[in-house]
Coordinates of C-alpha atoms in Angstrom, one line a residue:
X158 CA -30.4 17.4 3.4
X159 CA -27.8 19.8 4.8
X160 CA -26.0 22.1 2.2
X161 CA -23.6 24.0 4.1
X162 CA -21.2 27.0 2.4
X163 CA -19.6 25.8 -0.7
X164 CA -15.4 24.5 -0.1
X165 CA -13.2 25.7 -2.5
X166 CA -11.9 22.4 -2.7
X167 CA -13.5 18.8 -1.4
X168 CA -11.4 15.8 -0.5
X169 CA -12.9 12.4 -0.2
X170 CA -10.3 10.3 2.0
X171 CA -8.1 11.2 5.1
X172 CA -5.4 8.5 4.3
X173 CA -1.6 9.5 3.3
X174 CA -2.5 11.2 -0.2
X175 CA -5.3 13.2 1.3
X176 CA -3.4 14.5 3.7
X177 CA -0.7 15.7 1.6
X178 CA -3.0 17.1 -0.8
X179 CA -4.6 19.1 2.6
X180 CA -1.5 20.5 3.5
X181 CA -0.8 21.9 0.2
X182 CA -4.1 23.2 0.0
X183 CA -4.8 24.7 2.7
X184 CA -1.2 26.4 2.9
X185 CA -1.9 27.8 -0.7
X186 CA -5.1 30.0 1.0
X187 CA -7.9 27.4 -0.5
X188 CA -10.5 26.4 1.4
X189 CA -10.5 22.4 2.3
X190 CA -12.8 20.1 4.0
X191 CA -12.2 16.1 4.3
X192 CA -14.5 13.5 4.1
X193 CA -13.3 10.3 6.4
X194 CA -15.4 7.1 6.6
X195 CA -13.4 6.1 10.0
X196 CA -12.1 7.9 13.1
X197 CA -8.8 9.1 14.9
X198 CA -6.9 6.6 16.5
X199 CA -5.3 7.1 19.7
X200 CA -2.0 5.7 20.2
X201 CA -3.0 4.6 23.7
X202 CA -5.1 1.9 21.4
X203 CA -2.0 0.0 19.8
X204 CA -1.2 -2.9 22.2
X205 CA 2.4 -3.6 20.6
X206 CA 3.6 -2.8 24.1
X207 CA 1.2 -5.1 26.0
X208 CA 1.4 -8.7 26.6
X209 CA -1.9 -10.0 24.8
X210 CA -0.5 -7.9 21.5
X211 CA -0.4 -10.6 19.8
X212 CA -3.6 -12.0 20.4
X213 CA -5.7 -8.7 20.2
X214 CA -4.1 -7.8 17.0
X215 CA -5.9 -10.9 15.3
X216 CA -8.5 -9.5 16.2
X217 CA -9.2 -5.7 16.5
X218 CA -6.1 -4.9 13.7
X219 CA -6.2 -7.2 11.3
X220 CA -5.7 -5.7 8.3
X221 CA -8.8 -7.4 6.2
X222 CA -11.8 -5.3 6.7
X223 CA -13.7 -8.6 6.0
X224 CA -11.8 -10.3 9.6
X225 CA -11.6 -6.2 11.2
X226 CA -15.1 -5.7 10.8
X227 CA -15.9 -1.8 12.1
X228 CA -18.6 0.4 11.7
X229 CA -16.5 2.8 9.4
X230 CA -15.4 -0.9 7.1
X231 CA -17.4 -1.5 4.6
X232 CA -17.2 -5.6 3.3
X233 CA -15.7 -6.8 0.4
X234 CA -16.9 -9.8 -2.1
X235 CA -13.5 -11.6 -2.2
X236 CA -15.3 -15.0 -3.5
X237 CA -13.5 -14.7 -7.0
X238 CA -10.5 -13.4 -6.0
X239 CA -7.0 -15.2 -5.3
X240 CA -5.8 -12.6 -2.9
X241 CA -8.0 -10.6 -0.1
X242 CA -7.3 -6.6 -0.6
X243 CA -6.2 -5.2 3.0
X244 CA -7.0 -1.4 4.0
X245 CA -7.8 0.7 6.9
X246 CA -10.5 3.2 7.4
X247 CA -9.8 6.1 9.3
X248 CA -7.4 9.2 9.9
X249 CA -4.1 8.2 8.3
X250 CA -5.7 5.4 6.2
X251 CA -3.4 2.6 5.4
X252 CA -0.7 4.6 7.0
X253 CA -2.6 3.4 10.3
X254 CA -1.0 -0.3 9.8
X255 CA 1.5 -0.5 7.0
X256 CA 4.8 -1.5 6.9
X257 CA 6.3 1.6 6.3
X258 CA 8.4 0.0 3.6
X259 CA 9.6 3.3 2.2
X260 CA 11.4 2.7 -1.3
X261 CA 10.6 4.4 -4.9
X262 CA 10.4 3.1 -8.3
X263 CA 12.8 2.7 -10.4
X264 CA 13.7 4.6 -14.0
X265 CA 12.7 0.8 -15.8
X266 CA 9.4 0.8 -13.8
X267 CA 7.7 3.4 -15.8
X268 CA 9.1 1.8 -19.2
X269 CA 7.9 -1.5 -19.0
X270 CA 6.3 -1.0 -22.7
X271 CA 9.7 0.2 -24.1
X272 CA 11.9 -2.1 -22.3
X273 CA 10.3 -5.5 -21.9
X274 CA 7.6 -5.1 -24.5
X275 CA 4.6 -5.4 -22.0
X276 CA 1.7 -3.2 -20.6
X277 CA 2.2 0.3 -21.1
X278 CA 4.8 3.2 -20.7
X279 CA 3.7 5.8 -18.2
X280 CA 3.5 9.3 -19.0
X281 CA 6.0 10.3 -16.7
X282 CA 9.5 9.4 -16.1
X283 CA 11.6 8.4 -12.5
X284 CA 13.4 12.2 -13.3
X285 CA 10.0 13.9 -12.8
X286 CA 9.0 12.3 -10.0
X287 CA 12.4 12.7 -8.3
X288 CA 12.4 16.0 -6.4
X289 CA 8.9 15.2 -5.2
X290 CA 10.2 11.3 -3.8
X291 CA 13.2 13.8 -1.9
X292 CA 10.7 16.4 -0.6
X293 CA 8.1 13.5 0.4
X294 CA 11.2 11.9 2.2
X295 CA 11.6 14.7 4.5
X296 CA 7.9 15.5 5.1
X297 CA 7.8 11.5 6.1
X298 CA 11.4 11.3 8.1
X299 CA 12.5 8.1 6.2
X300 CA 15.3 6.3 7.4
X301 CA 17.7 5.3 5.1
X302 CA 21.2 5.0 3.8
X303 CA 21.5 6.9 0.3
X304 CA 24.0 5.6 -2.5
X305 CA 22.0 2.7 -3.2
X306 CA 23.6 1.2 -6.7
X307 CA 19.8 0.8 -7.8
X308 CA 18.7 4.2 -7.5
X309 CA 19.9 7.4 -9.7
X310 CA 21.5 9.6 -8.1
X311 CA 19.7 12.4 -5.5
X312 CA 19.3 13.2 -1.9
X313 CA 19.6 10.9 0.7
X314 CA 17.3 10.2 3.4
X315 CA 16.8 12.8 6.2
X316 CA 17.3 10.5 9.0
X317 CA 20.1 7.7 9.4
X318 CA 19.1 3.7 8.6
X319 CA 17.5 2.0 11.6
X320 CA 19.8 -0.9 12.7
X321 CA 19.4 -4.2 10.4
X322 CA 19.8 -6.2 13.2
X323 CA 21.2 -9.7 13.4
X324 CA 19.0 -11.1 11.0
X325 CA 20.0 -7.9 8.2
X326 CA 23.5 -9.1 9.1
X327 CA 22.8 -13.0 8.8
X328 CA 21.0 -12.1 5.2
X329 CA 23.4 -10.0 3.9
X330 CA 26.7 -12.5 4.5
X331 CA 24.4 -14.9 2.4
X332 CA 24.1 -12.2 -0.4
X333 CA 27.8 -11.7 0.1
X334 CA 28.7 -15.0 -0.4
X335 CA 26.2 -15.5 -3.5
X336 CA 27.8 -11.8 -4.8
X337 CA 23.7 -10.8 -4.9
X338 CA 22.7 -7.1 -4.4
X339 CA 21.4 -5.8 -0.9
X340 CA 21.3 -2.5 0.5
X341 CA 20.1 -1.4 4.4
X342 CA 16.5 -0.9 4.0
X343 CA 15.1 2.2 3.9
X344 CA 11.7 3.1 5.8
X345 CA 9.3 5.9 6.8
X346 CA 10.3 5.1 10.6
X347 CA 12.1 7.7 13.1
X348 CA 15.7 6.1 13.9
X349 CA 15.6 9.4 15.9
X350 CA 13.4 11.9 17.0
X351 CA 12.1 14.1 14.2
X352 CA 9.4 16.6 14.0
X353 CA 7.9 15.5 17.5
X354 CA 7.8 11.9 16.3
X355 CA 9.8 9.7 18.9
X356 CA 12.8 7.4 17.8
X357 CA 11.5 3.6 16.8
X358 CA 12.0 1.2 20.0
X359 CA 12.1 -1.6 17.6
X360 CA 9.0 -3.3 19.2
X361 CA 8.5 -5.0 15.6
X362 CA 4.8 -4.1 15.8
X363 CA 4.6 -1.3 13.2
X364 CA 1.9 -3.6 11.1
X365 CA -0.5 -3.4 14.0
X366 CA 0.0 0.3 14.9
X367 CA 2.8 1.5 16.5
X368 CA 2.5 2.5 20.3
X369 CA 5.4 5.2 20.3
X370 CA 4.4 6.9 17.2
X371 CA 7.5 6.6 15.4
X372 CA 6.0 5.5 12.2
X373 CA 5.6 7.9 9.8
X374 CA 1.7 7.4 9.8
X375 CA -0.5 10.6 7.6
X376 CA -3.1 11.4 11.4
X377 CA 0.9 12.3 12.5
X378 CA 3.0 13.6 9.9
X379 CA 0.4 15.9 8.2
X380 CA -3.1 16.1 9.8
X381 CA -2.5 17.8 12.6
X382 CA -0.8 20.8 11.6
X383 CA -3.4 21.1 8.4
X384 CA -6.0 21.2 11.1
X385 CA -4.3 23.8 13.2
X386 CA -4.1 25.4 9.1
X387 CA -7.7 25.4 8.9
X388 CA -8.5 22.5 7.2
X389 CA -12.2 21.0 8.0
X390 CA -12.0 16.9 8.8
X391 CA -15.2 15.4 9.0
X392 CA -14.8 12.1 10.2
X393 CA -17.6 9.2 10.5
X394 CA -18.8 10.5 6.8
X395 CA -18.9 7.7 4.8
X396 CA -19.8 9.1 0.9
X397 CA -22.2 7.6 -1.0
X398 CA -21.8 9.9 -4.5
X399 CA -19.8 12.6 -5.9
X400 CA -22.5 14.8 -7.5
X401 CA -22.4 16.5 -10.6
X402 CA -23.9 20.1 -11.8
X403 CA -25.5 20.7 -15.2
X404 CA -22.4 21.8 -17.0
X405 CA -20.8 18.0 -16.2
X406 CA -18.5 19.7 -13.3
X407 CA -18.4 17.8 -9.9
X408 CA -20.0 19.7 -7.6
X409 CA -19.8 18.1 -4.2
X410 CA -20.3 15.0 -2.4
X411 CA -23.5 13.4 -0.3
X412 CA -22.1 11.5 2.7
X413 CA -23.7 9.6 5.6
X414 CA -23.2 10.0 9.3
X415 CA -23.4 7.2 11.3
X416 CA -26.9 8.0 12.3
X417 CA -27.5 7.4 9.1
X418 CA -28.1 11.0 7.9
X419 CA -27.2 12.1 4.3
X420 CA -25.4 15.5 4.1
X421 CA -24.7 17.1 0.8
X422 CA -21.3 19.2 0.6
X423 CA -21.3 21.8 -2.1
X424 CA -17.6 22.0 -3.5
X425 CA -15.8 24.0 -6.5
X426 CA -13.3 21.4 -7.2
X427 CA -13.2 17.6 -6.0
X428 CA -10.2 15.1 -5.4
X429 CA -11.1 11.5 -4.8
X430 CA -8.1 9.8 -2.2
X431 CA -10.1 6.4 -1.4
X432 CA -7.4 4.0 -2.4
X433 CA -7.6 1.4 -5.4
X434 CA -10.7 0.0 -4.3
X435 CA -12.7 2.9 -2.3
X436 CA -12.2 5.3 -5.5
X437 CA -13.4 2.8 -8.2
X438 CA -16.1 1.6 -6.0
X439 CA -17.1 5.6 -5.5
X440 CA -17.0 6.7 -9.0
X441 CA -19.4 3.4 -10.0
X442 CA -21.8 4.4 -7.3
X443 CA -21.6 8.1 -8.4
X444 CA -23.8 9.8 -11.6
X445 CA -25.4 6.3 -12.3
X446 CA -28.3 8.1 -13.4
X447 CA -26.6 10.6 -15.8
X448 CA -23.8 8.0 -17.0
X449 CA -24.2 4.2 -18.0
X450 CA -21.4 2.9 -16.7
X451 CA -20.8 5.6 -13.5
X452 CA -18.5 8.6 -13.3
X453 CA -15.5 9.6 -15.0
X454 CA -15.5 6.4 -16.9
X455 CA -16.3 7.3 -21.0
X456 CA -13.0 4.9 -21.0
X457 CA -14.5 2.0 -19.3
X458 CA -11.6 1.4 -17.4
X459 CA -13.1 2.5 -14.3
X460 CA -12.3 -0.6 -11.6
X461 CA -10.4 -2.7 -14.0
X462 CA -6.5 -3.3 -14.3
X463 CA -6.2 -4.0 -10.8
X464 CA -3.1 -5.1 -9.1
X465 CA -2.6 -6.4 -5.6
X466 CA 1.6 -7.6 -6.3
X467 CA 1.2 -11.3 -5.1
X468 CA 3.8 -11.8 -2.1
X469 CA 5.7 -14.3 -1.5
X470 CA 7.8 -15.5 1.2
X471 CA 10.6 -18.1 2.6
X472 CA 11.3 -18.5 5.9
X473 CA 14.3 -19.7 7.2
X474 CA 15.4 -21.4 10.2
X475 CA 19.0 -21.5 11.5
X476 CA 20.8 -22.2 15.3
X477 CA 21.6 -19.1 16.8
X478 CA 19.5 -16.8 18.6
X479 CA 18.5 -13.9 15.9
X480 CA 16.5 -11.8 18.1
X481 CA 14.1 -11.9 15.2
X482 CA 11.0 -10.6 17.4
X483 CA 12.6 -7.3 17.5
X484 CA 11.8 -4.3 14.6
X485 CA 11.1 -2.6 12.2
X486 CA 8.8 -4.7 11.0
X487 CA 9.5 -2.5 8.4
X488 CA 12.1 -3.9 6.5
X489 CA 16.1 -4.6 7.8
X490 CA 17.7 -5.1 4.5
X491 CA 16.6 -5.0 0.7
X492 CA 17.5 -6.3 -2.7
X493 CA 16.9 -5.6 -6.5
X494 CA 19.4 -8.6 -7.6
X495 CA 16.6 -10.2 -9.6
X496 CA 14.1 -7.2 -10.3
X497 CA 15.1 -6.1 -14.1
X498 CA 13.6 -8.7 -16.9
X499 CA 15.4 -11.4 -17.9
X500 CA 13.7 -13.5 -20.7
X501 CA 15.9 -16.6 -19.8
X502 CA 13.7 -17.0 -16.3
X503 CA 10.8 -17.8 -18.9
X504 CA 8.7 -14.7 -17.4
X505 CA 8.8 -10.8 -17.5
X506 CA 9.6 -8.6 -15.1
X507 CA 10.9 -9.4 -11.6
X508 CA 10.7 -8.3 -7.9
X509 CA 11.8 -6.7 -5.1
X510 CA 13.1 -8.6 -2.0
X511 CA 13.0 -7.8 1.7
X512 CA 14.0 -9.2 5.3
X513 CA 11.4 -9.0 7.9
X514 CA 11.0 -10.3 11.4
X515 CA 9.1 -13.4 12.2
X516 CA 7.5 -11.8 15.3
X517 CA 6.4 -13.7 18.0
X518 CA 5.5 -17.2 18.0
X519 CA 1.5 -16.7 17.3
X520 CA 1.7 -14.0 15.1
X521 CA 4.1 -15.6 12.9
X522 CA 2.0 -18.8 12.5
X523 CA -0.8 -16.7 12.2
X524 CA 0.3 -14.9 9.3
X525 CA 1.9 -18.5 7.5
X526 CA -1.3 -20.2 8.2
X527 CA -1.0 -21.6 4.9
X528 CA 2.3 -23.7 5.8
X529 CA 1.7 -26.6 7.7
X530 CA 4.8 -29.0 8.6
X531 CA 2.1 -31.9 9.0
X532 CA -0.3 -33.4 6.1
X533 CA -3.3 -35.5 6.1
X534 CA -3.3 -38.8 4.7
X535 CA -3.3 -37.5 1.6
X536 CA -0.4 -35.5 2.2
X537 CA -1.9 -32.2 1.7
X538 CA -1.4 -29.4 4.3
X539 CA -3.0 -29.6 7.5
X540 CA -3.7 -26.6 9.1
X541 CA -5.0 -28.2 12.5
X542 CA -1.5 -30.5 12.5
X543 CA 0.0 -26.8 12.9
X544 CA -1.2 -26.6 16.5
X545 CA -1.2 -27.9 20.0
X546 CA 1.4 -29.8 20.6
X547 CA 3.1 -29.1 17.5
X548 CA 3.0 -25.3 17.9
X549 CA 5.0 -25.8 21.2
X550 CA 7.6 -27.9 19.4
X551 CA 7.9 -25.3 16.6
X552 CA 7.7 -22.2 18.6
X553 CA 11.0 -23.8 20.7
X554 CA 12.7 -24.5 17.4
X555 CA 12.3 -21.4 15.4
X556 CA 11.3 -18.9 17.7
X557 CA 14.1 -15.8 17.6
X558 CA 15.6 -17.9 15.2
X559 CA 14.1 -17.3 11.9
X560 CA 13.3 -14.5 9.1
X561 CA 11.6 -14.2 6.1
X562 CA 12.8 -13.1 2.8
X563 CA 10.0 -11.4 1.1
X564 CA 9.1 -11.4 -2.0
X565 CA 7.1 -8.5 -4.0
X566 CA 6.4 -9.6 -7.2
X567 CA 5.2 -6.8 -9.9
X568 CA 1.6 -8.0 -11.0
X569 CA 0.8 -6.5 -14.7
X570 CA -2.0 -5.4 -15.3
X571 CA -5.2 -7.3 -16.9
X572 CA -8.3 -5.9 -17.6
X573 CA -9.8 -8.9 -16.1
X574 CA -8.9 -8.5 -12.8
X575 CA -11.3 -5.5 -11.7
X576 CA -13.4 -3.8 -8.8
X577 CA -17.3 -4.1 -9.7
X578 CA -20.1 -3.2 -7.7
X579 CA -22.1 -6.3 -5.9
X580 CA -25.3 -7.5 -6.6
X581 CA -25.6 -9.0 -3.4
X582 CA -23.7 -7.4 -0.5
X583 CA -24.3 -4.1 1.1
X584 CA -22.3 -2.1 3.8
X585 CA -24.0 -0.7 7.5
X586 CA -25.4 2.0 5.1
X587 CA -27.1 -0.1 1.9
X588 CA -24.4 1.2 -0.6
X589 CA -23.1 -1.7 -2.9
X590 CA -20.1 -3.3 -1.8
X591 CA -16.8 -3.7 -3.5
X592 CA -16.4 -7.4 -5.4
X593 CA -13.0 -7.9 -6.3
X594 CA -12.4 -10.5 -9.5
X595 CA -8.8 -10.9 -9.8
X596 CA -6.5 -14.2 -10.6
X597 CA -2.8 -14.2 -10.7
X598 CA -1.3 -14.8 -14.2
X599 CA 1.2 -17.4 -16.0
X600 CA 3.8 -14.8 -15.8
X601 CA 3.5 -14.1 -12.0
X602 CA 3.4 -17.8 -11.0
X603 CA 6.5 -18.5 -13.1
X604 CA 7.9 -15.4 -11.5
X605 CA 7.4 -16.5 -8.2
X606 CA 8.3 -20.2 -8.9
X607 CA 12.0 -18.7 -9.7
X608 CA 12.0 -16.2 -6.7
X609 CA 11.3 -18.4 -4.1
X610 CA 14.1 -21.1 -5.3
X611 CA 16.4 -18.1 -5.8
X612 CA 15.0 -17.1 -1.8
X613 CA 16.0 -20.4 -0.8
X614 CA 19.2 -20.5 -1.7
X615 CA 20.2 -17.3 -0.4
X616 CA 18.8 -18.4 3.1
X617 CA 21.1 -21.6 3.1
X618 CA 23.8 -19.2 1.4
X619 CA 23.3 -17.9 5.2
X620 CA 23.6 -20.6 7.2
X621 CA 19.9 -21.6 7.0
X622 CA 19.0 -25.3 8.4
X623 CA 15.9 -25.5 7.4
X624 CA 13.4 -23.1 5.2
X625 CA 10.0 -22.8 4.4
X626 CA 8.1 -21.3 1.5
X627 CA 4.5 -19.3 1.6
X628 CA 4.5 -19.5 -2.6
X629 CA 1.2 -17.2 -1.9
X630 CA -0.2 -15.7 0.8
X631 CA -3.8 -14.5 0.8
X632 CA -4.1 -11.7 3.1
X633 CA -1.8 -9.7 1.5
X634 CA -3.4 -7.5 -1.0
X635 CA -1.8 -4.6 0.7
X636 CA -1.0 -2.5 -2.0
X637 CA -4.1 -1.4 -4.5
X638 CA -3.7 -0.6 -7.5
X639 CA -4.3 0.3 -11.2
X640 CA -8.2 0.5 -10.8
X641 CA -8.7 4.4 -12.7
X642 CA -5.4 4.3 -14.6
X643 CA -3.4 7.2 -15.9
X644 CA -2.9 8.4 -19.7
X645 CA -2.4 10.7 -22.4
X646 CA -5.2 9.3 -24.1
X647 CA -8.7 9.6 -22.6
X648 CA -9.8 6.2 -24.8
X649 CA -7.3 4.5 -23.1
X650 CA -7.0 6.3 -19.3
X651 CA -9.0 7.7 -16.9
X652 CA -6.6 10.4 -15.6
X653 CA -4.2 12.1 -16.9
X654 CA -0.7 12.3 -15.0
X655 CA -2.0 14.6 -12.8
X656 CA -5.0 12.7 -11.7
X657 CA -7.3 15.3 -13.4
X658 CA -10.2 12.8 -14.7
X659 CA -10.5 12.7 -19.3
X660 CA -14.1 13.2 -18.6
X661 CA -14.7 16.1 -15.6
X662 CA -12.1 18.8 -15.3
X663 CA -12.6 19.2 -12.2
X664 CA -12.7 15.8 -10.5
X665 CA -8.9 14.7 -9.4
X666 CA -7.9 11.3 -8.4
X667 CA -4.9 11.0 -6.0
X668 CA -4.0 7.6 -4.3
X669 CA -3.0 4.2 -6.4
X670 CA -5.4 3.8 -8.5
X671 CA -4.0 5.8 -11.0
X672 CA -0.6 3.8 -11.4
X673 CA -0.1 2.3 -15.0
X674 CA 2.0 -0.4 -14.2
X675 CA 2.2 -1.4 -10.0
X676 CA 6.1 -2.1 -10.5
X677 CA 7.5 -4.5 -8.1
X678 CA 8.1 -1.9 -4.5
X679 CA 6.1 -0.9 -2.0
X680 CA 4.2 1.8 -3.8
X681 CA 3.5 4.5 -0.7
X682 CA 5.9 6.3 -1.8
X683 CA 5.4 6.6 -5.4
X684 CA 1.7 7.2 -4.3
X685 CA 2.9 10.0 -2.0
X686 CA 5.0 11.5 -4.7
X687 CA 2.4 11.4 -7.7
X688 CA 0.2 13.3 -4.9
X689 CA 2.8 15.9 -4.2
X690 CA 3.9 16.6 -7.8
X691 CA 0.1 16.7 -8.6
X692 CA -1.4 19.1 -6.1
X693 CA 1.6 21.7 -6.5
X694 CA 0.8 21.3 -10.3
X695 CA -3.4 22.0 -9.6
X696 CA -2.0 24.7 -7.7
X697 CA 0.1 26.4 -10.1
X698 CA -2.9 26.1 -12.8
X699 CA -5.7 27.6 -10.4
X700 CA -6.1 30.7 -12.2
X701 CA -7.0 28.2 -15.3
X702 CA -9.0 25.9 -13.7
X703 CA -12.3 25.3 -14.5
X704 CA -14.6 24.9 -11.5
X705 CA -18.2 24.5 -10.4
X706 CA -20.1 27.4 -9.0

């Protein structure tokens, strides 16, 4: 096995929080290498600008490894799980294909135990994290409009909104008219050029890549220049372990090429940036024969507590051309009207609401597949009856004429729903696969019960002539989370809020694992933040940190 010269400092994962944890890194004189299971991706390969986009991004990005299928995804056992956990492999990670819905948490979303009696407090507060959401913002170029009632006080984006288009317009004179919140949507997307990023198009095809490289994606907005730093990416390494030394210290990491040879990197301190699934899945495959239950898990909360936020959606049709094919695909408008806990809905917690695009006319029955306007005889949905002739007929109807408001409902967590290992499926290499276990609770289907009426009436509060509701869509486990929680105590957590593991001081966890509650927004940039705040904090305490030699 290969041992090359010890790193001062080993990252697993070449996704957003890995890169930010790089850049920090390698700009405070450490030494860094990165381990990346997937590849660069060239822009050239993002077909939003070519006319079989649709088609081919079915296929080659879809964002379930299980549909994707690439040498750097490994599978996932989704047979007991209500919702399919989406993720990309490669420089950038998720980054790759997301959204870019950039918003933050709010104060009451690390509180929950305080305010609504439920789950737990986390051991840090919306203040601490503030300066780091501000500096994140510019490192990312988000695109926003600042003064949003929801949010405390503090900087405002770096970069103007991007346009909210017809439909933001149509949405918001139903919020108007209702007197509900809404605020231009803020997003990690150039609405000009910034940083050598160009300005967004608007092609509306950020969730398959985007072609100009607007998108504030991690392989743009940080990798490059950490390389150019001297940062050491090693892509095609898929890692099979994180090893530990006699004194209980991580001391590296064996990864596999994809000829199949094992390589052992020899590191003084290790940070794990694999997402909610990757990083529970590594730590249970890791020390298994020094530790019953795998690494860094004396808790035995390693994998469990997941969160996925069930989504939710109602589409809405009206009679004048919206131009709703065109971007960001991203988000055009926002609202918090029904996020804060009001016991008279008969649930806890609430949600965060966004208008997107409805694409083109095969993407966007693609991603509804669960609607169907036809039944069977029994009168249950028909997916077949969505076709042929029937697609033509809709496609006429509702094509450029519809949007979605979107529903992100915060899932809390249960120690039930959990990442294990599987006794059955392997990846290309013969490492255990991820199986996910998770079921949506009482409390979320009552929440999205009331969201989706409450979505519906702010579509006809629009103008809307007909709507339709996705009450939950499968493929979208977007956002992982929960799965090596953080803590004061190391009974009860995993990490502490800096991500530095209870049981190894020098093992660090950085990506969304480690939330304590998932609230109900897009959690990038919490993730991005937590990272930020973390790494300066590991950097600060170097002098005091224990590490293996």
């Amino acid at each position: 096995m290969a041992q090359p010269d010890r790193v001062e400092v080993l990252i697993v994962g070449a996704g957003p929080t890995g890169a930010i944890a790089a850049s920090e890194l390698i700009a405070a004189g450490f030494s860094v290498t990165c381990l990346e299971q997937g590849d660069w991706t060239h822009r050239a390969a993002f077909k939003g600008a070519t006319k079989d986009w649709e088609l081919s991004a079915q296929r080659d990005w879809h964002p379930n490894p299980n549909v994707r299928g690439r040498a750097a995804d490994y599978p996932i056992d989704v047979t007991e799980s209500d919702v399919n956990p989406l993720m990309y492999a490669g420089v950038g990670g998720a980054t790759i294909l997301y959204g870019a819905h950039w918003v933050r948490a709010l104060p009451s979303d690390f509180r929950v135990r305080t305010l609504d009696g439920v789950a737990d407090d986390w051991p840090l507060t919306y203040e601490d994290l503030q300066p780091f959401y501000e500096d994140i913002d510019q490192q990312m170029g988000t695109a926003g409009l600042g003064d949003d009632p929801t949010y405390p006080d503090g900087e405002a984006p770096p970069l103007p909104p991007l346009p909210i288009g017809k439909i933001g317009l149509r949405a918001a004179q139903g919020m108007d008219q209702l007197g509900w919140h809404w605020w231009p949507a803020p997003n990690a997307i150039a609405s000009k050029a910034y940083r050598g990023r160009e300005a967004c198009v608007r092609r509306g095809t950020c969730q398959t890549g985007c072609p100009e490289g607007a998108k504030g994606s991690a392989d743009l907005t940080h990798w490059p220049e950490a390389i150019r730093a001297g940062v050491r990416l090693i892509t095609g390494a898929r890692v099979a372990e994180i090893t530990v030394n006699a004194q209980g210290l991580a001391d590296g990491a064996v990864y596999i090429d994809r000829d199949g040879v094992r390589h052992h990197v020899a590191a003084s301190t290790v940070i794990v940036a694999a997402n909610g699934v990757g990083t529970p899945r590594l730590l249970l495959m890791s020390g298994r024969d020094s530790f019953d239950h795998g690494l860094a898990n004396s808790s035995g909360l390693v994998g469990r507590r997941l969160m996925m936020h069930p989504y939710a959606a109602v589409n809405g049709v009206y009679e004048e051309d919206l131009e709703s094919w065109l971007g960001p695909a991203g988000q055009s408008i926002v609202s918090h009207e029904f996020y804060e806990t009001d016991l008279s809905r008969g649930f806890v917690r609430g949600a965060k609401w966004q208008v997107m695009p409805a694409g083109g006319p095969l993407g966007n029955r693609s991603g509804y597949g669960g609607h169907a306007e036809h039944g069977d005889a029994d009168g249950e949905p028909d997916p077949l009856a969505a076709w042929g002739p029937s697609f033509h007929e809709a496609a006429r109807r509702t094509f450029g004429r519809s949007f979605e408001w979107g529903i992100i409902a915060e899932d809390l967590p249960d120690e039930a729903n959990r990442v294990v290992l599987s006794d059955s499926l392997v990846d290309s290499d013969g490492l255990p696969a991820p199986k996910i276990i998770y079921k949506t609770s009482e409390n979320t289907r009552r929440l999205l019960d009331f969201h989706l009426a409450r979505a519906r009436e702010a579509h006809l509060a629009a103008g809307a002539i007909e709507t339709y509701d996705t009450p939950l869509m499968r493929d979208c486990g977007w956002h992982l989370l929960g799965t090596t929680r953080m803590g004061d105590d190391p009974e009860t957590s995993v990490v502490d809020q800096y991500g530095r593991s209870h049981d190894i001081a020098n093992l660090y966890i950085y990506d969304g694992s480690t939330f304590v509650t998932s609230t109900g927004q897009n959690p990038t940039a919490t993730i991005a933040a937590l990272t930020l705040r973390a790494v300066r904090h590991l950097i600060a305490g170097r002098r005091d940190q224990e590490v293996a030699s």
